[in-house]
Amino acid sequence: MSDTPEILLPEDKPLEIAGRVYQSRLLVGTGKYRDLMEAGHAIESSGAEIVTVAVRRTNLGQNPDEPNLLDVISPDSYTILPNTAGCYTAKDAVRTCKLARELLDGHDLVKLEVLGEEKTLYPNMTETLVAAEELIKDGFKVMVYCSDDPLLAKRLEEMGCVAIMPLGAPIGSGLGIQNRYNIRLIVENAEVPVLVDAGVGTASDATIAMELGCDGVLMNTAIAQAKDPIRMANAMRLAIESGREAYLAGRMPKKLYASASSPIDGTFF
Amino acid sequence: MQVEVNGDAMELPVGATIGALIDQMALAGKRLAVEVNEDIVPRSQHQSFALSDGDRVEVVHAIGGG
């Protein structure tokens, strides 16, 4: 018996951000894991190539022998994406990015997020615009966490942000994609990658984001706070691939009523 | 002299460098970044940069985040 011939699907263009090509469309955070080892294993299982980190004060009383995050998640193996999480002003976000660039030997890809309030962690867009402008002028490549306003998203792109990252739901909420219409509009208008950043709770949420045509998804809590983060990381990898394939395949149109899958002709009853 | 390091007051000998401060914090050889009075001091200058009384120093590193 001959082998089943392999069906070759047309190749997808890989994700390209700021001139660099990535095979994975899943970007992951490193927060909220039980320990660094679990974080390392989950990230490996996710297949992610871009990994976010936060920048914080070294604890004065910290155990000096404790391994450093960047020893486990090495800049040699991953593209490290420092974030400005916790910043509520443009000034703090710009300072954080400058420290991150120094920390990472001049690496200038950053995730800008300027928060508006603690309850929703919704982005403060006026401060975000100010920070983005200053960072871009200073040579940073800015991936920007933003609201799902299509006009502001376009404005950030026109300013020179290298990726637009609207939230799908509040950070850490796991509510799933609450704003499909807006996300779709942002994707339709964008000429730089659009990634849903925040809001994903489980694999189907990630798939929905990709089916809407997003170029990728950035998530942290959905993996880190799963009962089995390593397994969820794998689920997310598959979900992202699956959603991307469905988007490329083009879904069937929705209909209000049924349409039989088996022919009516040739029935014998 | 007294400087403020990561928000806490710290007593250092007059003319102490950033390199000496990092040693004192037992952080020598770690990947970190330093800011003095809100300006970055590049790693290449840590050994030569002398701190002054009243300087506000931030010593930061990467930790888990999303």
PDB file of N, CA, C and O in Angstrom, chain A residues 23-55:
ATOM      1  N   GLN A  23       8.472  32.837  14.069  1.00  0.00           N
ATOM      2  CA  GLN A  23       7.655  31.701  13.633  1.00  0.00           C
ATOM      3  C   GLN A  23       6.411  31.558  14.499  1.00  0.00           C
ATOM      4  O   GLN A  23       5.385  31.080  14.053  1.00  0.00           O
ATOM      5  N   SER A  24       6.510  31.971  15.753  1.00  0.00           N
ATOM      6  CA  SER A  24       5.371  31.835  16.673  1.00  0.00           C
ATOM      7  C   SER A  24       4.596  33.140  16.747  1.00  0.00           C
ATOM      8  O   SER A  24       5.178  34.229  16.784  1.00  0.00           O
ATOM      9  N   ARG A  25       3.281  33.001  16.774  1.00  0.00           N
ATOM     10  CA  ARG A  25       2.406  34.183  16.906  1.00  0.00           C
ATOM     11  C   ARG A  25       1.881  34.323  18.326  1.00  0.00           C
ATOM     12  O   ARG A  25       0.977  35.101  18.582  1.00  0.00           O
ATOM     13  N   LEU A  26       2.440  33.550  19.204  1.00  0.00           N
ATOM     14  CA  LEU A  26       2.072  33.621  20.625  1.00  0.00           C
ATOM     15  C   LEU A  26       3.192  34.302  21.396  1.00  0.00           C
ATOM     16  O   LEU A  26       4.344  33.870  21.325  1.00  0.00           O
ATOM     17  N   LEU A  27       2.856  35.361  22.087  1.00  0.00           N
ATOM     18  CA  LEU A  27       3.814  36.071  22.931  1.00  0.00           C
ATOM     19  C   LEU A  27       3.370  35.873  24.373  1.00  0.00           C
ATOM     20  O   LEU A  27       2.174  35.952  24.673  1.00  0.00           O
ATOM     21  N   VAL A  28       4.314  35.619  25.256  1.00  0.00           N
ATOM     22  CA  VAL A  28       3.906  35.302  26.634  1.00  0.00           C
ATOM     23  C   VAL A  28       4.640  36.143  27.671  1.00  0.00           C
ATOM     24  O   VAL A  28       5.766  36.576  27.459  1.00  0.00           O
ATOM     25  N   GLY A  29       3.960  36.324  28.792  1.00  0.00           N
ATOM     26  CA  GLY A  29       4.549  37.017  29.925  1.00  0.00           C
ATOM     27  C   GLY A  29       5.233  36.039  30.859  1.00  0.00           C
ATOM     28  O   GLY A  29       5.134  34.811  30.691  1.00  0.00           O
ATOM     29  N   THR A  30       5.906  36.581  31.859  1.00  0.00           N
ATOM     30  CA  THR A  30       6.677  35.750  32.796  1.00  0.00           C
ATOM     31  C   THR A  30       6.211  35.950  34.236  1.00  0.00           C
ATOM     32  O   THR A  30       6.845  35.463  35.163  1.00  0.00           O
ATOM     33  N   GLY A  31       5.091  36.646  34.412  1.00  0.00           N
ATOM     34  CA  GLY A  31       4.621  36.934  35.762  1.00  0.00           C
ATOM     35  C   GLY A  31       3.676  35.866  36.293  1.00  0.00           C
ATOM     36  O   GLY A  31       3.158  35.046  35.541  1.00  0.00           O
ATOM     37  N   LYS A  32       3.481  35.875  37.630  1.00  0.00           N
ATOM     38  CA  LYS A  32       2.463  35.077  38.316  1.00  0.00           C
ATOM     39  C   LYS A  32       2.704  33.570  38.307  1.00  0.00           C
ATOM     40  O   LYS A  32       1.785  32.793  38.584  1.00  0.00           O
ATOM     41  N   TYR A  33       3.895  33.133  37.952  1.00  0.00           N
ATOM     42  CA  TYR A  33       4.208  31.697  38.036  1.00  0.00           C
ATOM     43  C   TYR A  33       4.620  31.352  39.460  1.00  0.00           C
ATOM     44  O   TYR A  33       5.058  32.209  40.216  1.00  0.00           O
ATOM     45  N   ARG A  34       4.490  30.067  39.792  1.00  0.00           N
ATOM     46  CA  ARG A  34       4.875  29.629  41.133  1.00  0.00           C
ATOM     47  C   ARG A  34       6.362  29.869  41.361  1.00  0.00           C
ATOM     48  O   ARG A  34       6.779  30.306  42.416  1.00  0.00           O
ATOM     49  N   ASP A  35       7.158  29.563  40.345  1.00  0.00           N
ATOM     50  CA  ASP A  35       8.594  29.821  40.450  1.00  0.00           C
ATOM     51  C   ASP A  35       9.181  29.945  39.048  1.00  0.00           C
ATOM     52  O   ASP A  35       8.493  29.732  38.048  1.00  0.00           O
ATOM     53  N   LEU A  36      10.446  30.278  39.010  1.00  0.00           N
ATOM     54  CA  LEU A  36      11.105  30.524  37.732  1.00  0.00           C
ATOM     55  C   LEU A  36      11.168  29.271  36.865  1.00  0.00           C
ATOM     56  O   LEU A  36      11.096  29.338  35.648  1.00  0.00           O
ATOM     57  N   MET A  37      11.293  28.118  37.530  1.00  0.00           N
ATOM     58  CA  MET A  37      11.396  26.870  36.786  1.00  0.00           C
ATOM     59  C   MET A  37      10.093  26.602  36.033  1.00  0.00           C
ATOM     60  O   MET A  37      10.112  26.245  34.855  1.00  0.00           O
ATOM     61  N   GLU A  38       8.966  26.793  36.738  1.00  0.00           N
ATOM     62  CA  GLU A  38       7.672  26.586  36.097  1.00  0.00           C
ATOM     63  C   GLU A  38       7.498  27.559  34.933  1.00  0.00           C
ATOM     64  O   GLU A  38       7.018  27.190  33.856  1.00  0.00           O
ATOM     65  N   ALA A  39       7.917  28.814  35.150  1.00  0.00           N
ATOM     66  CA  ALA A  39       7.829  29.816  34.086  1.00  0.00           C
ATOM     67  C   ALA A  39       8.631  29.355  32.866  1.00  0.00           C
ATOM     68  O   ALA A  39       8.140  29.386  31.730  1.00  0.00           O
ATOM     69  N   GLY A  40       9.835  28.895  33.115  1.00  0.00           N
ATOM     70  CA  GLY A  40      10.705  28.452  32.031  1.00  0.00           C
ATOM     71  C   GLY A  40      10.103  27.312  31.233  1.00  0.00           C
ATOM     72  O   GLY A  40      10.102  27.319  30.004  1.00  0.00           O
ATOM     73  N   HIS A  41       9.531  26.330  31.957  1.00  0.00           N
ATOM     74  CA  HIS A  41       8.944  25.173  31.280  1.00  0.00           C
ATOM     75  C   HIS A  41       7.700  25.560  30.492  1.00  0.00           C
ATOM     76  O   HIS A  41       7.490  25.095  29.366  1.00  0.00           O
ATOM     77  N   ALA A  42       6.872  26.408  31.083  1.00  0.00           N
ATOM     78  CA  ALA A  42       5.638  26.816  30.401  1.00  0.00           C
ATOM     79  C   ALA A  42       5.975  27.594  29.131  1.00  0.00           C
ATOM     80  O   ALA A  42       5.358  27.381  28.080  1.00  0.00           O
ATOM     81  N   ILE A  43       6.954  28.462  29.230  1.00  0.00           N
ATOM     82  CA  ILE A  43       7.308  29.279  28.062  1.00  0.00           C
ATOM     83  C   ILE A  43       7.862  28.395  26.951  1.00  0.00           C
ATOM     84  O   ILE A  43       7.538  28.572  25.781  1.00  0.00           O
ATOM     85  N   GLU A  44       8.629  27.416  27.340  1.00  0.00           N
ATOM     86  CA  GLU A  44       9.151  26.474  26.343  1.00  0.00           C
ATOM     87  C   GLU A  44       7.999  25.738  25.664  1.00  0.00           C
ATOM     88  O   GLU A  44       7.964  25.588  24.442  1.00  0.00           O
ATOM     89  N   SER A  45       7.047  25.310  26.475  1.00  0.00           N
ATOM     90  CA  SER A  45       5.904  24.575  25.950  1.00  0.00           C
ATOM     91  C   SER A  45       5.023  25.442  25.048  1.00  0.00           C
ATOM     92  O   SER A  45       4.377  24.944  24.127  1.00  0.00           O
ATOM     93  N   SER A  46       5.015  26.739  25.300  1.00  0.00           N
ATOM     94  CA  SER A  46       4.184  27.655  24.492  1.00  0.00           C
ATOM     95  C   SER A  46       4.764  27.876  23.099  1.00  0.00           C
ATOM     96  O   SER A  46       4.049  28.302  22.195  1.00  0.00           O
ATOM     97  N   GLY A  47       6.040  27.625  22.949  1.00  0.00           N
ATOM     98  CA  GLY A  47       6.697  27.871  21.669  1.00  0.00           C
ATOM     99  C   GLY A  47       6.932  29.351  21.393  1.00  0.00           C
ATOM    100  O   GLY A  47       7.380  29.724  20.306  1.00  0.00           O
ATOM    101  N   ALA A  48       6.632  30.204  22.365  1.00  0.00           N
ATOM    102  CA  ALA A  48       6.788  31.648  22.159  1.00  0.00           C
ATOM    103  C   ALA A  48       8.252  32.011  21.942  1.00  0.00           C
ATOM    104  O   ALA A  48       9.153  31.371  22.490  1.00  0.00           O
ATOM    105  N   GLU A  49       8.448  33.022  21.113  1.00  0.00           N
ATOM    106  CA  GLU A  49       9.804  33.529  20.880  1.00  0.00           C
ATOM    107  C   GLU A  49       9.997  34.902  21.502  1.00  0.00           C
ATOM    108  O   GLU A  49      11.114  35.346  21.724  1.00  0.00           O
ATOM    109  N   ILE A  50       8.871  35.593  21.737  1.00  0.00           N
ATOM    110  CA  ILE A  50       8.932  36.911  22.377  1.00  0.00           C
ATOM    111  C   ILE A  50       8.331  36.785  23.775  1.00  0.00           C
ATOM    112  O   ILE A  50       7.217  36.281  23.939  1.00  0.00           O
ATOM    113  N   VAL A  51       9.085  37.226  24.764  1.00  0.00           N
ATOM    114  CA  VAL A  51       8.717  37.008  26.160  1.00  0.00           C
ATOM    115  C   VAL A  51       8.824  38.334  26.911  1.00  0.00           C
ATOM    116  O   VAL A  51       9.860  38.995  26.860  1.00  0.00           O
ATOM    117  N   THR A  52       7.739  38.709  27.605  1.00  0.00           N
ATOM    118  CA  THR A  52       7.776  39.990  28.304  1.00  0.00           C
ATOM    119  C   THR A  52       8.355  39.846  29.709  1.00  0.00           C
ATOM    120  O   THR A  52       8.226  38.799  30.354  1.00  0.00           O
ATOM    121  N   VAL A  53       8.988  40.919  30.154  1.00  0.00           N
ATOM    122  CA  VAL A  53       9.493  40.996  31.528  1.00  0.00           C
ATOM    123  C   VAL A  53       9.153  42.383  32.082  1.00  0.00           C
ATOM    124  O   VAL A  53       8.877  43.303  31.327  1.00  0.00           O
ATOM    125  N   ALA A  54       9.168  42.493  33.401  1.00  0.00           N
ATOM    126  CA  ALA A  54       8.966  43.788  34.049  1.00  0.00           C
ATOM    127  C   ALA A  54      10.303  44.271  34.591  1.00  0.00           C
ATOM    128  O   ALA A  54      11.240  43.484  34.767  1.00  0.00           O
ATOM    129  N   VAL A  55      10.405  45.561  34.828  1.00  0.00           N
ATOM    130  CA  VAL A  55      11.627  46.158  35.373  1.00  0.00           C
ATOM    131  C   VAL A  55      11.297  46.706  36.758  1.00  0.00           C
ATOM    132  O   VAL A  55      10.389  47.510  36.908  1.00  0.00           O
TER     133      VAL A  55
END
